[in-house]
Short mmCIF file of C-alpha atoms in Angstrom, two decimals:
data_model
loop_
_atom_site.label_atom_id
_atom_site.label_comp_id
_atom_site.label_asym_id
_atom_site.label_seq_id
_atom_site.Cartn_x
_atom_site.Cartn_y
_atom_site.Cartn_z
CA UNK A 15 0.00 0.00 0.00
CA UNK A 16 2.88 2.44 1.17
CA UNK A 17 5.26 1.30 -2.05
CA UNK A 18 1.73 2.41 -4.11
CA UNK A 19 1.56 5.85 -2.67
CA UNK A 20 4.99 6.33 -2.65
CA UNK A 21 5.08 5.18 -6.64
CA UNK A 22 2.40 7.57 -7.50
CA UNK A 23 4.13 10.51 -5.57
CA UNK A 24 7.54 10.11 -7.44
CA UNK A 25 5.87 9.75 -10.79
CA UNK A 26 3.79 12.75 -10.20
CA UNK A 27 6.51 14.62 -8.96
CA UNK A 28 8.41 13.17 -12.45
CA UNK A 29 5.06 15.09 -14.17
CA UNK A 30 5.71 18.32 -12.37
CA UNK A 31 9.09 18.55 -13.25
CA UNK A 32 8.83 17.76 -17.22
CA UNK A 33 6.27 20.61 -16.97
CA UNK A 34 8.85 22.80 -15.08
CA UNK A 35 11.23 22.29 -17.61
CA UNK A 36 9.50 22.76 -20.89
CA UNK A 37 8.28 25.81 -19.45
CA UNK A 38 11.66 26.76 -18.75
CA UNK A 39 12.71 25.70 -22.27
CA UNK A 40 9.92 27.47 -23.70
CA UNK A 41 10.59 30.81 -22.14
CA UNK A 42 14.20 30.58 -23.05
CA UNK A 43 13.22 29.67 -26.84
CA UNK A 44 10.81 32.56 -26.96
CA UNK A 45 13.79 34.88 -25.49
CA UNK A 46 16.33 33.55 -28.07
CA UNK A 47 13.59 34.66 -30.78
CA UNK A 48 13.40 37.60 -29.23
CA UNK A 49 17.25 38.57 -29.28
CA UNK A 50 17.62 36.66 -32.74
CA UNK A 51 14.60 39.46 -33.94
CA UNK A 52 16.84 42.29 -32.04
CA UNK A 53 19.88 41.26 -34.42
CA UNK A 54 18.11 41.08 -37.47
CA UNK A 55 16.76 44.34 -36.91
CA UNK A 56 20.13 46.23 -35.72
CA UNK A 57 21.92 45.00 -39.04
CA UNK A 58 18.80 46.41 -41.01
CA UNK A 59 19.48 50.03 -39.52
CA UNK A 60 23.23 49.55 -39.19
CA UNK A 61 23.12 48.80 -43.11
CA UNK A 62 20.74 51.30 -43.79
CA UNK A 63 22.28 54.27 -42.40
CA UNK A 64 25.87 53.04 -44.05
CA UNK A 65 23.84 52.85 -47.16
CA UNK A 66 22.09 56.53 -46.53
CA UNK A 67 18.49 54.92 -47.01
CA UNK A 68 16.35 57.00 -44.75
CA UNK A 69 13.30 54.86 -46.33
CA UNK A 70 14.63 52.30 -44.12
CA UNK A 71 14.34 53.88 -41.42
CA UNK A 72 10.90 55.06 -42.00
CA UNK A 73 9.96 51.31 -42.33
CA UNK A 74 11.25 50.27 -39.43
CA UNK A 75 7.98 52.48 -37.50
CA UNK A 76 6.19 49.05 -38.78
CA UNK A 77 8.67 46.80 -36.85
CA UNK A 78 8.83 46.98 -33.44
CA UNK A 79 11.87 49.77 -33.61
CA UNK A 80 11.30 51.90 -30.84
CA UNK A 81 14.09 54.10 -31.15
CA UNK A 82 17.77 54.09 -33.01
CA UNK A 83 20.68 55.92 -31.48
CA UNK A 84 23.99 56.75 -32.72
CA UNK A 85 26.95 57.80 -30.47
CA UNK A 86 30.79 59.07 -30.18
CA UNK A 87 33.16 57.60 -28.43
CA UNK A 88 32.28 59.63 -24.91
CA UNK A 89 28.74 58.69 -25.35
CA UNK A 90 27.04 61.62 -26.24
CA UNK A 91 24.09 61.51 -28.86
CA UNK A 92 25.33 61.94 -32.38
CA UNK A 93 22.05 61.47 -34.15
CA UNK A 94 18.86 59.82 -32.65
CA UNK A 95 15.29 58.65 -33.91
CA UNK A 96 12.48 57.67 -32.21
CA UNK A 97 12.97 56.71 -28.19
CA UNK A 98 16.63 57.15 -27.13
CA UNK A 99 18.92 58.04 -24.36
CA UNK A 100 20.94 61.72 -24.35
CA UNK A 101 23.84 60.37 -23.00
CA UNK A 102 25.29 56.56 -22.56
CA UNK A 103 26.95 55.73 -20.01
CA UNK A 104 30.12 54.36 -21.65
CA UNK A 105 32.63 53.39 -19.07
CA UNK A 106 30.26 51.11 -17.13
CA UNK A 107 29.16 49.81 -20.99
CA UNK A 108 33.10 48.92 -21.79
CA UNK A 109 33.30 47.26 -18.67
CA UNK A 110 30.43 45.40 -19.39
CA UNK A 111 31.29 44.81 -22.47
CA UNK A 112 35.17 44.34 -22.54
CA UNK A 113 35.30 47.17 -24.83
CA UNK A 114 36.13 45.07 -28.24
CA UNK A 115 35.16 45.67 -31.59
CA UNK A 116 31.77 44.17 -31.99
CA UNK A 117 30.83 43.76 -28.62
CA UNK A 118 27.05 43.79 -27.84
CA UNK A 119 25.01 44.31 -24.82
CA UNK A 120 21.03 43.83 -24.56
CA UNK A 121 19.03 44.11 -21.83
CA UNK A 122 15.63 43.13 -21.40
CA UNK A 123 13.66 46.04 -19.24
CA UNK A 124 10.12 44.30 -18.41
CA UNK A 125 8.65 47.43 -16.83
CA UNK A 126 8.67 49.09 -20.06
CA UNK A 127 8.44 45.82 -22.00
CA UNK A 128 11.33 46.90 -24.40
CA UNK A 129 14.80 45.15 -25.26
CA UNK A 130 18.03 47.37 -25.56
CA UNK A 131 21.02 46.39 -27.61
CA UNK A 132 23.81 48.31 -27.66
CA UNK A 133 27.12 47.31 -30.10
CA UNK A 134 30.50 48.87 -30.22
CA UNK A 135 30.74 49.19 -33.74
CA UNK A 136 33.93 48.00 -35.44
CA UNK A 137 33.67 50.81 -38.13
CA UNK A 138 32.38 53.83 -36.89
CA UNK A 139 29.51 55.82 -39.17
CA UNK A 140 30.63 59.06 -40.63
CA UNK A 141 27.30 61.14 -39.89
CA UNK A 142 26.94 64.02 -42.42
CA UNK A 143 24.29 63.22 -44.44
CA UNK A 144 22.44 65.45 -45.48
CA UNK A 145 19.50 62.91 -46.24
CA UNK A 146 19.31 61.86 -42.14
CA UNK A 147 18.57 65.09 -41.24
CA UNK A 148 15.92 65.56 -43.68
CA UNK A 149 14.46 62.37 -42.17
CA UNK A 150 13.81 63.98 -39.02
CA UNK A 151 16.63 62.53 -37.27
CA UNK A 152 18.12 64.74 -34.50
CA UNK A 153 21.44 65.46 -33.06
CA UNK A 154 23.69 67.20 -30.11
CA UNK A 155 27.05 66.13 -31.43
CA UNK A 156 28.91 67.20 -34.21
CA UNK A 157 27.88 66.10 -37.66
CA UNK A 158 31.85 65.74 -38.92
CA UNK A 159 32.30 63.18 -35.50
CA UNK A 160 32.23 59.97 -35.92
CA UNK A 161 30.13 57.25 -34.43
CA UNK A 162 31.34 54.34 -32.39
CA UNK A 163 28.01 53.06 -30.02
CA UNK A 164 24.89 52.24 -32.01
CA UNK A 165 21.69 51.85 -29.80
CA UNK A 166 18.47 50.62 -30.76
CA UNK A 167 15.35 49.64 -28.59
CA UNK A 168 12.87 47.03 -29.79
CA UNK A 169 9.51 46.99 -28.37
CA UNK A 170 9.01 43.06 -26.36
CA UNK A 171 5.56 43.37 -25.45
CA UNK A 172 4.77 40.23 -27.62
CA UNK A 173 7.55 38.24 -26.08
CA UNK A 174 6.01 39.59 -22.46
CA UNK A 175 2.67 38.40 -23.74
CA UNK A 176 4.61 34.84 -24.65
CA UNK A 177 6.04 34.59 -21.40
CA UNK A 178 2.98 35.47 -19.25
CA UNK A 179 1.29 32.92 -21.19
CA UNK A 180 3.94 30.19 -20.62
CA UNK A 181 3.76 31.08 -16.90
CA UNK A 182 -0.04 30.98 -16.95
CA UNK A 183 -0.16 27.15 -19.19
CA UNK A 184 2.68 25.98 -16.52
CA UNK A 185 0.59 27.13 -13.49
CA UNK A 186 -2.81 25.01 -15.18
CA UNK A 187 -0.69 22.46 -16.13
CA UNK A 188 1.02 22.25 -12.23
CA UNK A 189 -2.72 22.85 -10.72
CA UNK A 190 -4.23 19.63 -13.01
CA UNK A 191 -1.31 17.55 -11.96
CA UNK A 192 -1.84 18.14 -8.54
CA UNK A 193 -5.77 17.72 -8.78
CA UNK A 194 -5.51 14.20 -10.69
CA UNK A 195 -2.69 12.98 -8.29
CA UNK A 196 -5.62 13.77 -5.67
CA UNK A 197 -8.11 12.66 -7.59
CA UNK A 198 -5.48 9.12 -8.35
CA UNK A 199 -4.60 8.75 -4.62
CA UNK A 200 -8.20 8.93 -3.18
CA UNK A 201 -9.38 6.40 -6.03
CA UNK A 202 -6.18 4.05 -5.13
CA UNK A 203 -7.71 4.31 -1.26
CA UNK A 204 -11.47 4.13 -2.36
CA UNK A 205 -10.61 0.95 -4.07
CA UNK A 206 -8.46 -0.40 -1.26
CA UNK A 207 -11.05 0.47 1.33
CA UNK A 208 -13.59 -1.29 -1.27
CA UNK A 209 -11.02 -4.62 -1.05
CA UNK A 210 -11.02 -4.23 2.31
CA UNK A 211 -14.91 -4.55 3.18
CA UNK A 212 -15.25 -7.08 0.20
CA UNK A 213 -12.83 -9.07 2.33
CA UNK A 214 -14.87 -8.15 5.34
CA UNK A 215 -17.94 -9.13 4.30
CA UNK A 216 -16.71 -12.25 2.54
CA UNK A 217 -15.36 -13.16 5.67
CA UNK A 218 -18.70 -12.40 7.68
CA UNK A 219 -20.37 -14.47 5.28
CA UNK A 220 -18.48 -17.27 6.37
CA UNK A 221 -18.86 -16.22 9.49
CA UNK A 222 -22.37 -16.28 8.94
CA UNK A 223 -22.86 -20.08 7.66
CA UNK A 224 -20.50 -21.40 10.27
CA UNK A 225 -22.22 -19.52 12.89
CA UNK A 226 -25.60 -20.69 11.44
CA UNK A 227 -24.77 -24.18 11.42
CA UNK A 228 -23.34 -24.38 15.24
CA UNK A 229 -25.72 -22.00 16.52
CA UNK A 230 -28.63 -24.73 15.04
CA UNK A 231 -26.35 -27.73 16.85
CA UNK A 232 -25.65 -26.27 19.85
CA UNK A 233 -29.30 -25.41 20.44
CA UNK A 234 -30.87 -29.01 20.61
CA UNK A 235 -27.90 -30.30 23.42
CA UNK A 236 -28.56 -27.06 24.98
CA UNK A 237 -32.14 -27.98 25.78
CA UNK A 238 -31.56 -30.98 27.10
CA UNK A 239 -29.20 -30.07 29.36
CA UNK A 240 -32.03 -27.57 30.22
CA UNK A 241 -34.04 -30.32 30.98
CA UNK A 242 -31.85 -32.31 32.91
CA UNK A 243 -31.29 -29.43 35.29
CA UNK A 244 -34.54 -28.58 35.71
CA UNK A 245 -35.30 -32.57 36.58
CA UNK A 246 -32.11 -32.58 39.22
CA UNK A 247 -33.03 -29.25 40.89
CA UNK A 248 -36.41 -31.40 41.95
CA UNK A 249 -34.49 -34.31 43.07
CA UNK A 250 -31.06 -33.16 44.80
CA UNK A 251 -32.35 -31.56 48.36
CA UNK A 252 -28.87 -30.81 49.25
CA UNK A 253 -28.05 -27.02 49.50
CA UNK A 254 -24.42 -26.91 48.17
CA UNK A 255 -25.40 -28.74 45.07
CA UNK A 256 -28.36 -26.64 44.92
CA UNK A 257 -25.98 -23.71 44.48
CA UNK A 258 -24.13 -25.59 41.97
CA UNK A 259 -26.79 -26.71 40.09
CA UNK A 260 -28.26 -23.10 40.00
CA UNK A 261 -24.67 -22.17 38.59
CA UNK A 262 -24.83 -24.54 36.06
CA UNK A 263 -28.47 -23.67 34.66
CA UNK A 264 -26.91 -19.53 34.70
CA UNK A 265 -24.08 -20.45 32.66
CA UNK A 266 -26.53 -22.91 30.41
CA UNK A 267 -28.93 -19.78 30.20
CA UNK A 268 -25.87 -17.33 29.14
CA UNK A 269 -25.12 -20.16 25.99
CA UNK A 270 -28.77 -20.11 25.10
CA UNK A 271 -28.94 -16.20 25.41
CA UNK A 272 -25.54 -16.23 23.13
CA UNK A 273 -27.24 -18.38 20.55
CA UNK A 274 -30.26 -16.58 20.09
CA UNK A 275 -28.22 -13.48 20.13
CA UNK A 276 -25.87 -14.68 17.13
CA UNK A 277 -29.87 -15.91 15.33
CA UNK A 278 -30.76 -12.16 15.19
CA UNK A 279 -27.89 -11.62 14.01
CA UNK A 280 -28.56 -13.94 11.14
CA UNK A 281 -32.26 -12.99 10.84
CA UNK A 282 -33.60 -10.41 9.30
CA UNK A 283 -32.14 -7.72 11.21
CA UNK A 284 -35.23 -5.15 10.01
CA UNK A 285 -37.80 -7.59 12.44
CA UNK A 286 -41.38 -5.91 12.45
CA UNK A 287 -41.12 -1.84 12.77
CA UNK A 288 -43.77 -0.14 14.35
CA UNK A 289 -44.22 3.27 15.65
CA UNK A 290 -42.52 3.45 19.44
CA UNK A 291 -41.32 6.22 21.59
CA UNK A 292 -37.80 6.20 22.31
CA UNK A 293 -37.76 8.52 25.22
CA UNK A 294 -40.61 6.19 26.34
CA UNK A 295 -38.46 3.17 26.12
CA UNK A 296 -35.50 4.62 27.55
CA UNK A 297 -37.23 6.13 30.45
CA UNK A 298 -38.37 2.61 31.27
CA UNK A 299 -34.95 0.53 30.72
CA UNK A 300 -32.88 3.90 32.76
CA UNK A 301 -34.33 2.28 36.47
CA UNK A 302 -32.86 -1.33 35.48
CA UNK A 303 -29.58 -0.53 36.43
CA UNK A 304 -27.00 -0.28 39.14
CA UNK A 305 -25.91 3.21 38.82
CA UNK A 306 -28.24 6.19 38.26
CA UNK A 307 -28.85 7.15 34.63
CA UNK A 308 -28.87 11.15 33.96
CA UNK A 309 -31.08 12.31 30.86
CA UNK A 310 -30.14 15.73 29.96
CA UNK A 311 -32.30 18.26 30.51
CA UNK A 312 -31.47 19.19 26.40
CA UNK A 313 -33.16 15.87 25.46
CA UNK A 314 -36.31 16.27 23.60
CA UNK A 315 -39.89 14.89 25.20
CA UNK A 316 -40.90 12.49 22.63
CA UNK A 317 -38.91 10.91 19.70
CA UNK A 318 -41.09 8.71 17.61
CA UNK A 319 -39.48 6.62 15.36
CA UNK A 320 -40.22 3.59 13.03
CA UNK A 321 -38.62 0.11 14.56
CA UNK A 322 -38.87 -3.50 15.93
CA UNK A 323 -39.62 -3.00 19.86
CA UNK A 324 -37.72 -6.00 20.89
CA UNK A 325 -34.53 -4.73 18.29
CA UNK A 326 -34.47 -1.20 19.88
CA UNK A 327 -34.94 -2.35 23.50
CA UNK A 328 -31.64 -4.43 22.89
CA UNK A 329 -29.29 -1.89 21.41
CA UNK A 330 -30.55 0.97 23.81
CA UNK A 331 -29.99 -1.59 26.60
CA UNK A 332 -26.55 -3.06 25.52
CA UNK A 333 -25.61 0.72 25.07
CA UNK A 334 -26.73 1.63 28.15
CA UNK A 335 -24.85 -1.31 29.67
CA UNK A 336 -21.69 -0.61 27.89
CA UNK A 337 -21.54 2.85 29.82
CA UNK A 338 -22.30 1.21 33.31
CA UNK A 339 -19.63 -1.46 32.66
CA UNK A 340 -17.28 1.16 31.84
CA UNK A 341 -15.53 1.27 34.97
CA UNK A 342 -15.48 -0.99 38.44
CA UNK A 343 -15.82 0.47 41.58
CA UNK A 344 -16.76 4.26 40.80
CA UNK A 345 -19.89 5.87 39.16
CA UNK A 346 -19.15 5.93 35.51
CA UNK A 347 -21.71 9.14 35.33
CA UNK A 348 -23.71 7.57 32.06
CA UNK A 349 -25.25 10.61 30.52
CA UNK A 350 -28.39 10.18 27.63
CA UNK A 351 -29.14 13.09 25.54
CA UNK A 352 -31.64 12.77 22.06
CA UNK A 353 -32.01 15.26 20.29
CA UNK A 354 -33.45 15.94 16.54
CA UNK A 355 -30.85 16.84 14.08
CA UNK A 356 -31.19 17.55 10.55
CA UNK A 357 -32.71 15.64 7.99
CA UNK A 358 -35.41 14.29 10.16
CA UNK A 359 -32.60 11.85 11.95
CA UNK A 360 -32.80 11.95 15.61
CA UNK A 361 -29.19 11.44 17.84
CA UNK A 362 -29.14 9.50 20.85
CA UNK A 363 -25.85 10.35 22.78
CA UNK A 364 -24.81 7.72 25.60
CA UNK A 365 -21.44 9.56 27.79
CA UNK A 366 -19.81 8.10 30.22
CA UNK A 367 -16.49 8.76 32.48
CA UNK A 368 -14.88 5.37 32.12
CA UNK A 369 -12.13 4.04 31.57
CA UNK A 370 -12.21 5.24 27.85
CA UNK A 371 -11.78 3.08 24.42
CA UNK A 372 -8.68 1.26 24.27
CA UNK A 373 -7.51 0.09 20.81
CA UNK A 374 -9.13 0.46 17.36
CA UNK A 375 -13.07 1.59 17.63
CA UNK A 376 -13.70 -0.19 14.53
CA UNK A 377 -12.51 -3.61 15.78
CA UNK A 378 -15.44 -3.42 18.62
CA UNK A 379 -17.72 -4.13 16.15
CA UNK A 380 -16.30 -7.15 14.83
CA UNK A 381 -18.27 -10.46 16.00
CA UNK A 382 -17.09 -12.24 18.75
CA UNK A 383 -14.63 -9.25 19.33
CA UNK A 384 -14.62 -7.74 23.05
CA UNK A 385 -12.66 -6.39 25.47
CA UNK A 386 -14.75 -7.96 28.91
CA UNK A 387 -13.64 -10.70 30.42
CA UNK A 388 -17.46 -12.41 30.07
CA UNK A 389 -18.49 -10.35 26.91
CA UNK A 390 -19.65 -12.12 23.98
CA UNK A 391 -18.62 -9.35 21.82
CA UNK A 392 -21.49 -9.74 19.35
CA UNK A 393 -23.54 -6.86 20.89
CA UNK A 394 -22.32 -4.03 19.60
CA UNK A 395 -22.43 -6.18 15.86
CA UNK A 396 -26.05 -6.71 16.70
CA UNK A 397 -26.70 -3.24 17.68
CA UNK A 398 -25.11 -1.58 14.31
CA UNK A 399 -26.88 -4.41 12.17
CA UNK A 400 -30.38 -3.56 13.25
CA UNK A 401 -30.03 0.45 13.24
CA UNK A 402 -28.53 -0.22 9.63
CA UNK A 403 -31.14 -1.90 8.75
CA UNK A 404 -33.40 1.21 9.62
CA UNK A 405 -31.01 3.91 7.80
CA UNK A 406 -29.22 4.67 11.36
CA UNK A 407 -26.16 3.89 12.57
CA UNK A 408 -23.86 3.72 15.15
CA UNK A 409 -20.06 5.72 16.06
CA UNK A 410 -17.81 5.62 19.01
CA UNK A 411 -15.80 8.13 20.32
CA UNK A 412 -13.69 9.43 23.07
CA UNK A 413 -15.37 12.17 25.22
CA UNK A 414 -13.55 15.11 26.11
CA UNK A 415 -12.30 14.58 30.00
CA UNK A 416 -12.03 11.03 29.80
CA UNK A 417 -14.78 8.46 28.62
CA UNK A 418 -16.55 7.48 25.73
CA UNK A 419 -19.30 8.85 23.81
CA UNK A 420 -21.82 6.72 21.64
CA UNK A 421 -24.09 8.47 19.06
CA UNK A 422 -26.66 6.55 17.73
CA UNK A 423 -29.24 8.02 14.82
CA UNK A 424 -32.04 6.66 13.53
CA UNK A 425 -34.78 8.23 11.22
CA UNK A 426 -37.94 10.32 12.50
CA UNK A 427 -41.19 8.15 12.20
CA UNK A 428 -43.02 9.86 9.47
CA UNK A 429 -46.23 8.17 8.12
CA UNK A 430 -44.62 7.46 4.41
CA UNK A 431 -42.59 5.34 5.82
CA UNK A 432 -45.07 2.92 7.82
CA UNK A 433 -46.20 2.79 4.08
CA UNK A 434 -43.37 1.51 2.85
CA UNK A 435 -42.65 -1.21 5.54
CA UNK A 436 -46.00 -2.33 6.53
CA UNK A 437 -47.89 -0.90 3.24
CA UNK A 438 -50.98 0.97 2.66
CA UNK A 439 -53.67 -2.06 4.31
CA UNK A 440 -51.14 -2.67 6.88
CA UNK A 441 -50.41 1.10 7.93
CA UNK A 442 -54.57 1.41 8.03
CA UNK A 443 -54.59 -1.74 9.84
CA UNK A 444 -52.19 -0.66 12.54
CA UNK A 445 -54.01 2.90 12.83
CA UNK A 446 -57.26 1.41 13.45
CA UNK A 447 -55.86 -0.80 15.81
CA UNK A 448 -54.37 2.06 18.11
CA UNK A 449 -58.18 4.26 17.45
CA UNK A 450 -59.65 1.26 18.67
CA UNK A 451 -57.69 0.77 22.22
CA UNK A 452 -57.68 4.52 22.69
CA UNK A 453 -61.57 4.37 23.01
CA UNK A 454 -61.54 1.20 24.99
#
């Protein structure tokens, strides 16, 4: 399971990167076009002014030429067109550049979106035409200097454009790699959680036939040692083996208990629903035991609901019991609170301050799985299978403090569904049944 994660992670992570570096090779292919663009278009005006075409010039409005600058040797503006600098400076630029014939510098300014290239020219540009200046070209220097800097600015807003869009393509492409290696990784644990009950439930069917078949064989040698007991409790005066005998029918009566316990299991867990108050019921079962049973004062007066009486009277009492049993020797403080939550589900909460849940909650609902000494550990099985069967359920918790908290739901009684369960001559049936003892 780990080495399956752990696959998936590095082969994403694989993804991620491929996408990190074809944007990166991207951007730097769009940058070389850029510069490549730059070049062509600094020998067009370097061989246009050599050539005195001013018509050059004027063509070069239609291709991304910002501005074209020509300068002496101290860096002082010999003759300039469209956007350009006064003054360069040129000792920095040397340094920069190393100051040899045909050295180039370009610089990519993004707040203005434009590219600068600068060249040391290897033969400088006698400026005195008379044909520049009638182009509109202007000038600080002398016209009889000569040039050794050429400047020219190139406007990048397309290869901004191409960059923001790589940037935006790589930050999809990182967010959809991310979302289907989430999307992969909670599939992968869907389907291992799916194995995982399949194997569960293949295993509880099993379970099931086995404990169908001993549950049926144990019954019949059961009842006659039933019998037997009953027929040597008449006959045996003596007091001593009265005790024992009374031992042996309680443990004999605990097997029979456990057998008909693991048959409504088996059974149709659903049994015969009819409409019963649950604060009713509990109110009844809280006197049965040892240690006083608080309902909160929060709890709602009535909470009818739709289930078998004899199904519900076992989980709320094996709940109930649960809490008492919590603890030996001290008050475990069992708490009840019901209370209607949304979609018409009411929650039953059962606190107590034991000794708290040791191990993995899940496990306690295994059958045959317990933590008492003389548990059976099919209650709690029991008590999830019939609330299932109703659309409830059952969760454990810890409680804040120390103890445990059980929350049971099951479904508000509403009238559609006695119609569903019992049908429309059996929910009639059942209604003129309760008008009829209400007037007797």
């Amino acid at each position: 399971m780990l080495l399956v994660e752990v696959s998936l992670t590095l082969a994403f992570l694989a993804l991620m990167v491929l996408i990190l570096v074809l944007s990166s090779v991207i951007s730097t292919s769009n940058r070389l076009q850029l510069e490549n663009a730059v070049e062509r278009q600094f020998n067009d005006v370097a061989l246009a002014l050599q050539q005195n075409k001013t018509s050059e010039l004027d063509m070069l409005s239609n291709e991304n030429v910002r501005g074209v600058g020509i300068y002496n040797s101290s860096g002082t503006l010999v003759m300039g067109w469209g956007s350009v600098y006064n003054m360069l400076p040129v000792a920095s630029i040397a340094q920069e550049a190393g100051r040899s014939e045909g050295a180039t510098i370009m610089n990519f300014d993004s707040s203005t979106e434009t590219m600068e290239y600068i060249r040391f020219l290897r033969v400088p540009l006698p400026v005195t035409s008379i044909e520049l200046l009638s182009a509109g070209l202007m000038g600080t220097a002398s016209m009889a200097d000569t040039s050794t800097i050429m400047f020219i600015s190139f406007d990048g807003s397309g290869f901004i454009a191409q960059q923001r869009l790589v940037v935006f393509v790589s930050f999809v492409g990182f967010i959809c790699v991310i979302a289907l290696y989430l999307f992969v990784l909670k599939i992968d644990r869907q389907n291992r959680q799916y194995k995982e009950q399949m194997a569960k439930q293949n295993s509880l069917v099993s379970l099931g036939q086995a404990a169908r078949t001993l549950t049926h064989e144990i019954k019949n040698p059961l009842s006659a040692i039933t019998i037997q007991l009953a027929l040597l409790k008449r006959q045996v005066k003596d007091p001593e083996l009265q005790d024992e005998l009374k031992l042996m029918e309680s443990e004999t009566q605990r097997l029979i208990s456990l057998t008909n316990r693991v048959s409504d299991f088996l059974r149709n867990p659903e049994g015969q629903p009819e409409q019963i108050d649950l604060m009713d019921l509990i109110h009844q079962l809280v006197p049965l035991f040892a240690y006083p049973v608080t309902i909160a004062p929060s709890s709602v007066s009535q909470a009818y609901i739709l289930f078998d009486p004899d199904r519900l009277r076992s989980v709320i009492e094996n709940i109930l019991k649960n809490g008492i049993e919590s603890c030996e020797g001290r008050d475990p403080q069992v708490e009840v609170e019901v209370v209607l939550g949304r979609r018409g589900m009411y929650h039953v909460y059962v606190r107590d301050r034991g000794d708290g849940i040791q191990g993995d909650v899940e496990k306690l609902f295994d059958p045959f799985y317990t933590t008492k000494i003389h548990g059976s550990g099919i209650g709690l099985a029991i008590s999830r299978q019939f609330l299932r069967a109703r659309g409830g359920d059952i969760k454990i918790g810890p409680r804040p403090g120390g103890g445990t908290v059980v929350e049971l739901t099951v479904a508000k009684y509403s009238f559609v569904q006695e119609l569903v369960v019992a049908g429309p001559s059996g929910g009639r049936r059942r209604h003129r049944r309760r008008g009829e003892s209400s007037h007797s």
